[in-house]
XYZ file of C-alpha atoms in Angstrom:
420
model
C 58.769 195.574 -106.842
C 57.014 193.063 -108.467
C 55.153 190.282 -106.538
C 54.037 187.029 -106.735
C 50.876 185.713 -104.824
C 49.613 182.160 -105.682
C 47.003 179.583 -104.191
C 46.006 176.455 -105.166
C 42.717 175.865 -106.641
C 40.485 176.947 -103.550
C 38.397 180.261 -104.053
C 38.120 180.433 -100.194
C 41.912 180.463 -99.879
C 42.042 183.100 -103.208
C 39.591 185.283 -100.948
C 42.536 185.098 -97.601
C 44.970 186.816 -100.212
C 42.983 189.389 -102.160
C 43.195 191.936 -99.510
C 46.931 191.451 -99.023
C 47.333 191.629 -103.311
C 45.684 194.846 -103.365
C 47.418 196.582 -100.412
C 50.506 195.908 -102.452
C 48.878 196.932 -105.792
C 47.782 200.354 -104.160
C 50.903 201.001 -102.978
C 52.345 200.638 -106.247
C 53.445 197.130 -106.937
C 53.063 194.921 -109.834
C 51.364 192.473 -108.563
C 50.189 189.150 -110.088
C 47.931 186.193 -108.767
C 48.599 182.957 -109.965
C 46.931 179.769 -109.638
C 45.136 176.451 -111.814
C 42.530 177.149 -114.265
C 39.836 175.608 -111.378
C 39.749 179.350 -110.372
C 40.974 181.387 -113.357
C 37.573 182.695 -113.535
C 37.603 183.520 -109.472
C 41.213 185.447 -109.898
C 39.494 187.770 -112.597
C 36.974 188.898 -110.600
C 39.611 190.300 -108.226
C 40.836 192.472 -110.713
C 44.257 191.766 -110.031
C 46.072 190.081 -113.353
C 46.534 186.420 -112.990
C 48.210 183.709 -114.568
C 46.971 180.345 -114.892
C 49.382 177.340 -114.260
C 49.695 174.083 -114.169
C 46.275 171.442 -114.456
C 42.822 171.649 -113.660
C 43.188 170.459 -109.752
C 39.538 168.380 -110.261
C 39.874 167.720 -106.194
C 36.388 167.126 -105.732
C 36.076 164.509 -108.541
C 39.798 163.240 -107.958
C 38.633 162.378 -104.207
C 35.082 160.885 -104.942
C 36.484 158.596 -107.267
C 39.634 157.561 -105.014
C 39.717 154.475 -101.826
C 39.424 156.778 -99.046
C 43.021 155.165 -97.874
C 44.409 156.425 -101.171
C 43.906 160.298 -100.012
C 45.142 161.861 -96.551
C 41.458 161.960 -94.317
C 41.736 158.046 -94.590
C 45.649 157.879 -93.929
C 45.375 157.607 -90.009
C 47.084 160.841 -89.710
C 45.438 164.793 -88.533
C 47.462 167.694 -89.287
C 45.628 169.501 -86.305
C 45.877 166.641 -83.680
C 46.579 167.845 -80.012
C 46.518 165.352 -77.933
C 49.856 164.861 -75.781
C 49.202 160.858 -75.639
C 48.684 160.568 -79.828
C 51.521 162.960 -80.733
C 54.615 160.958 -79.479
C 57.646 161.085 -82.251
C 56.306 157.877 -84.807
C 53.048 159.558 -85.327
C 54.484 163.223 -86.032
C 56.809 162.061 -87.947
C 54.319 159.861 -90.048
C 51.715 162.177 -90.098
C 54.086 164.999 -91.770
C 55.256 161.772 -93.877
C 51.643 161.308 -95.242
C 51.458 165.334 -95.376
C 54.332 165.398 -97.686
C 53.196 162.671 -100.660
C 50.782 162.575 -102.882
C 48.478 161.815 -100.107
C 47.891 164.909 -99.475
C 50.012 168.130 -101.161
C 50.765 166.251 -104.629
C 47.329 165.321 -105.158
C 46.101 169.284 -104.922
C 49.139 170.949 -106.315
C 50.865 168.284 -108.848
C 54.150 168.535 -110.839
C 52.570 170.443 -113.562
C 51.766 173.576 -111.088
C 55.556 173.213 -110.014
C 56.890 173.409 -114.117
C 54.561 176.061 -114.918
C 55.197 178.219 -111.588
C 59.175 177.967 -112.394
C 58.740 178.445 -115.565
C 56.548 181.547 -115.261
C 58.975 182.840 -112.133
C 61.543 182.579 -113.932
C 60.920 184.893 -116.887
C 58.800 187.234 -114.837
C 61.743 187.671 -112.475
C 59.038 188.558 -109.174
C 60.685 190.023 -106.302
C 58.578 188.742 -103.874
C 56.516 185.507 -104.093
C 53.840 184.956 -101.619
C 52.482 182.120 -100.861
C 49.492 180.232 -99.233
C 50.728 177.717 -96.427
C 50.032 174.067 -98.583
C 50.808 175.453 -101.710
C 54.301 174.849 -101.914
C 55.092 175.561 -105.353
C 55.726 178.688 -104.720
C 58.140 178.329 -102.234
C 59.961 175.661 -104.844
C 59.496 178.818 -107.332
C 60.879 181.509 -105.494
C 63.977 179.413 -104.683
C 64.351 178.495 -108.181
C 64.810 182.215 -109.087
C 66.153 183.778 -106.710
C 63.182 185.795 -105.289
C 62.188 186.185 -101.519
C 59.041 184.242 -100.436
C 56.335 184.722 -97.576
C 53.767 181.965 -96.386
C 50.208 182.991 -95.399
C 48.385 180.928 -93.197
C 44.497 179.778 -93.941
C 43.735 178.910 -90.280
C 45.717 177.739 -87.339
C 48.978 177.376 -87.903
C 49.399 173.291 -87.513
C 52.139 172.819 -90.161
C 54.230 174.840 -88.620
C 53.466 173.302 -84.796
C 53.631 169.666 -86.037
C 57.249 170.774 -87.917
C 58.321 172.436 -84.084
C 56.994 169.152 -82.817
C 59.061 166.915 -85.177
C 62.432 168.618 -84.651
C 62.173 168.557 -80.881
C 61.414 165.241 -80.799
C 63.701 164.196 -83.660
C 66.808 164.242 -81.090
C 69.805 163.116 -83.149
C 67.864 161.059 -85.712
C 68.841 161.444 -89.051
C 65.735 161.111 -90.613
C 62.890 163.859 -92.153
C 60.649 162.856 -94.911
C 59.416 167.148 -95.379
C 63.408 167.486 -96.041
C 63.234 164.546 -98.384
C 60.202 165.686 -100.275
C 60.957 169.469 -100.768
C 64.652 168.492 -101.635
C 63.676 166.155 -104.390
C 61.120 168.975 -105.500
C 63.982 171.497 -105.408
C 66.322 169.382 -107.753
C 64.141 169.172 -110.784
C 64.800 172.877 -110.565
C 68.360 172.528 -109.744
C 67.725 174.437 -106.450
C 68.944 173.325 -102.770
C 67.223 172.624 -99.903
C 66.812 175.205 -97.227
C 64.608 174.771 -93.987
C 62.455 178.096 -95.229
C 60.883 176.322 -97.849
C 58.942 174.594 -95.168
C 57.443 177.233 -93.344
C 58.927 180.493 -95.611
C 61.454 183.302 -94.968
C 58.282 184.607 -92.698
C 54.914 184.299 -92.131
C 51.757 186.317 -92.790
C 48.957 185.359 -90.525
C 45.806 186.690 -90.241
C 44.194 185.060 -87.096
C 44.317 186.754 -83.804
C 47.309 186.382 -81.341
C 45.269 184.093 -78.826
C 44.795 181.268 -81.957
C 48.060 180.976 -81.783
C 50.427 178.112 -80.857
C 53.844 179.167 -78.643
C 56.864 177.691 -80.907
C 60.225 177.268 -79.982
C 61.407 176.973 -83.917
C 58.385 178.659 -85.603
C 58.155 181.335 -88.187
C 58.650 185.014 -87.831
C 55.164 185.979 -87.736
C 54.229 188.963 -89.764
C 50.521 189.520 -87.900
C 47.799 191.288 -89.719
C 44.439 191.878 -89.670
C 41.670 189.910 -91.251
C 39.755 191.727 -94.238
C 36.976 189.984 -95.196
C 37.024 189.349 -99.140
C 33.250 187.680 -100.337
C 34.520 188.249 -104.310
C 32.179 189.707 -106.704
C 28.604 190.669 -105.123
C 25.946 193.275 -104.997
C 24.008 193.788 -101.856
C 20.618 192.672 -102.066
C 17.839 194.928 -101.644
C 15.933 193.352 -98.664
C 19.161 193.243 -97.300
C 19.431 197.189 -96.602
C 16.371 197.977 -94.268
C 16.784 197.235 -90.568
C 15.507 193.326 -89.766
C 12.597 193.921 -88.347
C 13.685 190.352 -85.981
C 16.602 189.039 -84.711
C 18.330 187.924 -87.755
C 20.368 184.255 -88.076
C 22.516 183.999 -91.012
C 23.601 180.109 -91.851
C 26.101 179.321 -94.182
C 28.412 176.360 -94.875
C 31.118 178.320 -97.097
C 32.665 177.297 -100.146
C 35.318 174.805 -99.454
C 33.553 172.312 -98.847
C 31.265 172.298 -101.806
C 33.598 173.573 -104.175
C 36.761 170.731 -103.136
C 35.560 168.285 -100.922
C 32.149 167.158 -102.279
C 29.757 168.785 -100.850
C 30.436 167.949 -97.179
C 28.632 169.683 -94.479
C 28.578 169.808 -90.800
C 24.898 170.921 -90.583
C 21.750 169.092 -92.110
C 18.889 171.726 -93.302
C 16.893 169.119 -91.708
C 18.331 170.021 -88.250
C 18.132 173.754 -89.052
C 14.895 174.150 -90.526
C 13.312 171.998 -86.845
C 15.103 173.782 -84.824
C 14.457 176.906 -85.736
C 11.098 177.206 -87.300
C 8.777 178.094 -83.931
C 11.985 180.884 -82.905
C 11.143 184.269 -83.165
C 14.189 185.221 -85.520
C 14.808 185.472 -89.337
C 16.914 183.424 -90.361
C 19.438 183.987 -93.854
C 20.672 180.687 -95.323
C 23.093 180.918 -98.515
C 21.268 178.129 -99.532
C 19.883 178.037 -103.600
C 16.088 178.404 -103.773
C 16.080 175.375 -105.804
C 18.781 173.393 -103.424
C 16.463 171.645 -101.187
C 16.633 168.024 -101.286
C 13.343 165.960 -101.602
C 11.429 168.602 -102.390
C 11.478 169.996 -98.555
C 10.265 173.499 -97.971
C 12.076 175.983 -95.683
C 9.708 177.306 -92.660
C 8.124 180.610 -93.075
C 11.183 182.135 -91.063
C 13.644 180.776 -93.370
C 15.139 183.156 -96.431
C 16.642 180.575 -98.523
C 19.116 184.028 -100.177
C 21.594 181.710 -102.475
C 25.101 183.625 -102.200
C 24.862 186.328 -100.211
C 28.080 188.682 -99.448
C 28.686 187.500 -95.853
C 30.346 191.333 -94.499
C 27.531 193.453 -95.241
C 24.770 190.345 -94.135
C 26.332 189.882 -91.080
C 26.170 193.669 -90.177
C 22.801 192.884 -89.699
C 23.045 189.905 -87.651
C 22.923 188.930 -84.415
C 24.139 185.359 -84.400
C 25.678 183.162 -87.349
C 25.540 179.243 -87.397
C 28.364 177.998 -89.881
C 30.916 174.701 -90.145
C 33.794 176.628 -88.647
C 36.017 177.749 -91.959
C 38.483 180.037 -91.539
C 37.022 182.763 -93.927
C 33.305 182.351 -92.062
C 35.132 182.201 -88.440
C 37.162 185.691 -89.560
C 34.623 187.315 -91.043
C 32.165 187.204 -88.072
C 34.982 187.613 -85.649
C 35.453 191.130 -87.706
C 31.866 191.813 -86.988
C 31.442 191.003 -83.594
C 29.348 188.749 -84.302
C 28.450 185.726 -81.628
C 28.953 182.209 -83.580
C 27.315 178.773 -83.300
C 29.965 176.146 -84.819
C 29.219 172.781 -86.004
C 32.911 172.151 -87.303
C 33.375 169.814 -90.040
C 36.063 167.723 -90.134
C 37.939 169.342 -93.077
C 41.528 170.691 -91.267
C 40.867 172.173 -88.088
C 37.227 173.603 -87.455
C 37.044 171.988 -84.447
C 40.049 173.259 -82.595
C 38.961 176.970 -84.174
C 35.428 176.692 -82.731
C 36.994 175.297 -79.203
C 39.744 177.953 -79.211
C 36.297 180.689 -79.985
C 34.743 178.669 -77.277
C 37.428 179.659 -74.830
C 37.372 183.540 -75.463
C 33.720 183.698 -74.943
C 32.247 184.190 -77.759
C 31.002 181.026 -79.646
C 28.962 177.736 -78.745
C 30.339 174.819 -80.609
C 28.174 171.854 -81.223
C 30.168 168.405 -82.187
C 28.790 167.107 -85.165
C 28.153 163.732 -83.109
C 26.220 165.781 -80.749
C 24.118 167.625 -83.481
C 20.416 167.229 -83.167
C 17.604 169.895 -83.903
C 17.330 170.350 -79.975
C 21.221 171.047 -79.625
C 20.898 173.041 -82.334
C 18.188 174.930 -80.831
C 19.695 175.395 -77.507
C 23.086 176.512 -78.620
C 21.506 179.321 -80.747
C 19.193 180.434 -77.865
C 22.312 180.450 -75.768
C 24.176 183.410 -78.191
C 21.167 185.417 -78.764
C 19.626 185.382 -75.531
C 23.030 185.652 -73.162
C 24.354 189.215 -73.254
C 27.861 187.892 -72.728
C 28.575 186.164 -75.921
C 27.303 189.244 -77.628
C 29.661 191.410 -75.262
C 32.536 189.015 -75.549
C 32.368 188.832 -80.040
C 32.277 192.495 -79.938
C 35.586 193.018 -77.812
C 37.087 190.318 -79.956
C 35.907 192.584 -82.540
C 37.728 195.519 -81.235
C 40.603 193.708 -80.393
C 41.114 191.920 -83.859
C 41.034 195.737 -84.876
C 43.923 196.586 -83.690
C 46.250 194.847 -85.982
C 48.463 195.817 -88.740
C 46.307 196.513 -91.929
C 47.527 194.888 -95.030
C 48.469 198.281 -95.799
C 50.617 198.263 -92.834
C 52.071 194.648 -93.959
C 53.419 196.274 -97.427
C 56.337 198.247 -95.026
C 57.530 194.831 -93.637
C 57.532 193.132 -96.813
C 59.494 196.151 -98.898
C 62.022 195.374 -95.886
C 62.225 191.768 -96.021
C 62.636 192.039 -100.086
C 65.394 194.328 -99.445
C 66.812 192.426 -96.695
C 66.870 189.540 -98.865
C 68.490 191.307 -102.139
C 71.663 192.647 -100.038
């Protein structure tokens, strides 16, 4: 069959996918990646074939140069709030209302992507299209010809709880700005409306069963297990003996300086002091060059630029991070105990508390975050065996999951479930 898989322009959300791409490629698929020329370069180095459509997304200068109540993080309104006394019936319904504009969706994925995805859907004729949770021109796409269509989640699956949320709550209102969005979407395309172009005819999702939220009108979940994808990388050589210390890694991802700016939960101010009298080496993915005001890292500090984050953190026995979904997976997949200062991106912060509650993570609140709380949560994971002992049954029990090779079987069915 042939298949579909698109993205918007985020290599950290690209990276979710690859694995999934080429279980289908390997078992015999044709298989193409589509997504804006931001990261035409990025779906190359997959080696899958891509397609670029619509704009060049430009978040990261599109945001710096907007009112921060022009975008969604200064709209009032969090995807991933939990609170029972915030989430009464105006405020989900708003806050999927400012979802569903060019607050938020339209201003990553704009009418362009939608043309050129139809366009490219329709004379391609995919099977399958598969796409990533906020991307929803590819749901619009696959209606538009015909195809089947799967969502993949990039974290906690809030869209789909705040969309539960809204329809139990809704009673007999007659009101539903997602409806009204998608179905105006839809009709450029002369396509109707249906309810699984809001959370897809199922669900791929890679976090483990305890992330996620009990739904009364959710998904089918396809689970599967997390592969890490780092893209392109050779292992460095310093990186292959044994660390002759306890080794740290530190990393802040790529979302957040490739889309929002260079936001970061984590100062290398508050690193560098808290760590540099420890008896540990610590790994940052930080640039050589990338220090601001010419500050110098202490002598226990490898300042390693990109690093591929599976094979480092085989050698590691704690990670500090911002709480991403791709650096939260990756050293759940190898057992690794994590220190989380989550930035306030989508959802670190319930992610890290959610880790917090299985044992096997300290999370630090950003508002909290000093060199001494820094300190002290790190000296918790390395020097308490149970965080160590908890990541590693995570580990195992993350394990356990379908393989995307596994996932290709459920996905030939729903394709030919959806063709009779």
């Amino acid at each position: 069959m042939r298949v579909l898989l698109t993205q918007h322009a985020a290599t950290a959300h690209l990276n979710l996918m690859v694995p999934i791409a080429w279980a289908l490629k390997s078992a015999g698929h044709d298989v193409v990646l589509a997504g804006q020329p931001d990261i035409a370069g990025a779906i190359r180095e997959t080696g899958i074939t891509g397609v670029s459509v619509g704009k060049m997304s430009a978040v990261a200068e599109r945001l710096a140069m907007m009112p921060p109540e022009e975008h969604i993080y200064g709209s009032g309104y969090d995807l991933a709030e939990e609170r029972p006394e915030i989430l009464t019936y105006a405020y989900v319904r708003d806050c999927l209302a400012a979802w569903a504009s060019p607050l938020a969706f339209d201003l990553i994925t704009d009418e362009s992507m939608y043309d050129d995805l139809v366009a490219f859907c329709r004379a391609w004729r995919p099977d399958l299209v598969i796409w990533d949770s906020i991307t929803f021109p590819g749901a619009v796409a696959a209606r538009a010809c015909g195809a089947a269509h799967v969502r993949t989640t990039f974290g906690r699956d809030h869209w789909a709880r705040m969309r539960d949320l809204f329809l139990r709550l809704r009673g007999d209102r007659d009101e539903d700005p997602v409806a009204d969005w998608l179905t105006a979407k839809l009709a450029r395309y002369g396509a109707g409306y249906h309810e699984d172009v809001v959370l897809g005819q199922a669900t791929i999702d890679s976090l483990p069963g305890w992330s996620r939220f009990p739904l009364e009108r959710g998904p089918a979940y396809l689970p599967a297990r997390y592969v890490p994808h780092n893209g392109p990388a050779v292992i460095p050589p310093w990186l292959v003996p044994p660390p002759r210390r306890r080794r740290v890694c530190f990393t802040l991802g790529v979302s957040g300086g490739e889309m929002w700016g260079g936001q970061g939960s984590i100062g290398v101010a508050d690193l560098f002091d808290a760590v540099a009298d420890l008896d540990v080496e610590v790994v940052a993915t930080i640039e050589p060059g990338g220090l601001p005001d010419g500050r110098k890292a202490p002598d226990n500090v490898r300042l390693a630029g990109f690093v591929p984050l599976q094979p480092l953190l085989a050698t590691c026995a704690a990670i500090v991070h911002h709480g991403g979904t791709g650096t939260t997976c990756t050293a759940l997949a190898a057992g690794v105990p994590q220190l989380i200062v989550p930035a306030a991106l989508y959802d670190e912060r319930g992610l890290a508390l959610a880790l917090a509650r299985q044992g096997a993570c300290v999370s630090v609140q950003p508002a909290e975050l000093t060199p001494e709380t820094l300190r002290a949560g790190l000296l918790r994971l390395l020097d308490e065996p149970s965080y160590a002992d908890r990541a590693a049954a995570l580990r195992d029990d993350a394990a356990t999951a379908p393989s995307p090779a596994d996932l290709v079987r459920d996905l030939e069915d729903l394709v030919a479930r959806h063709q009779r």
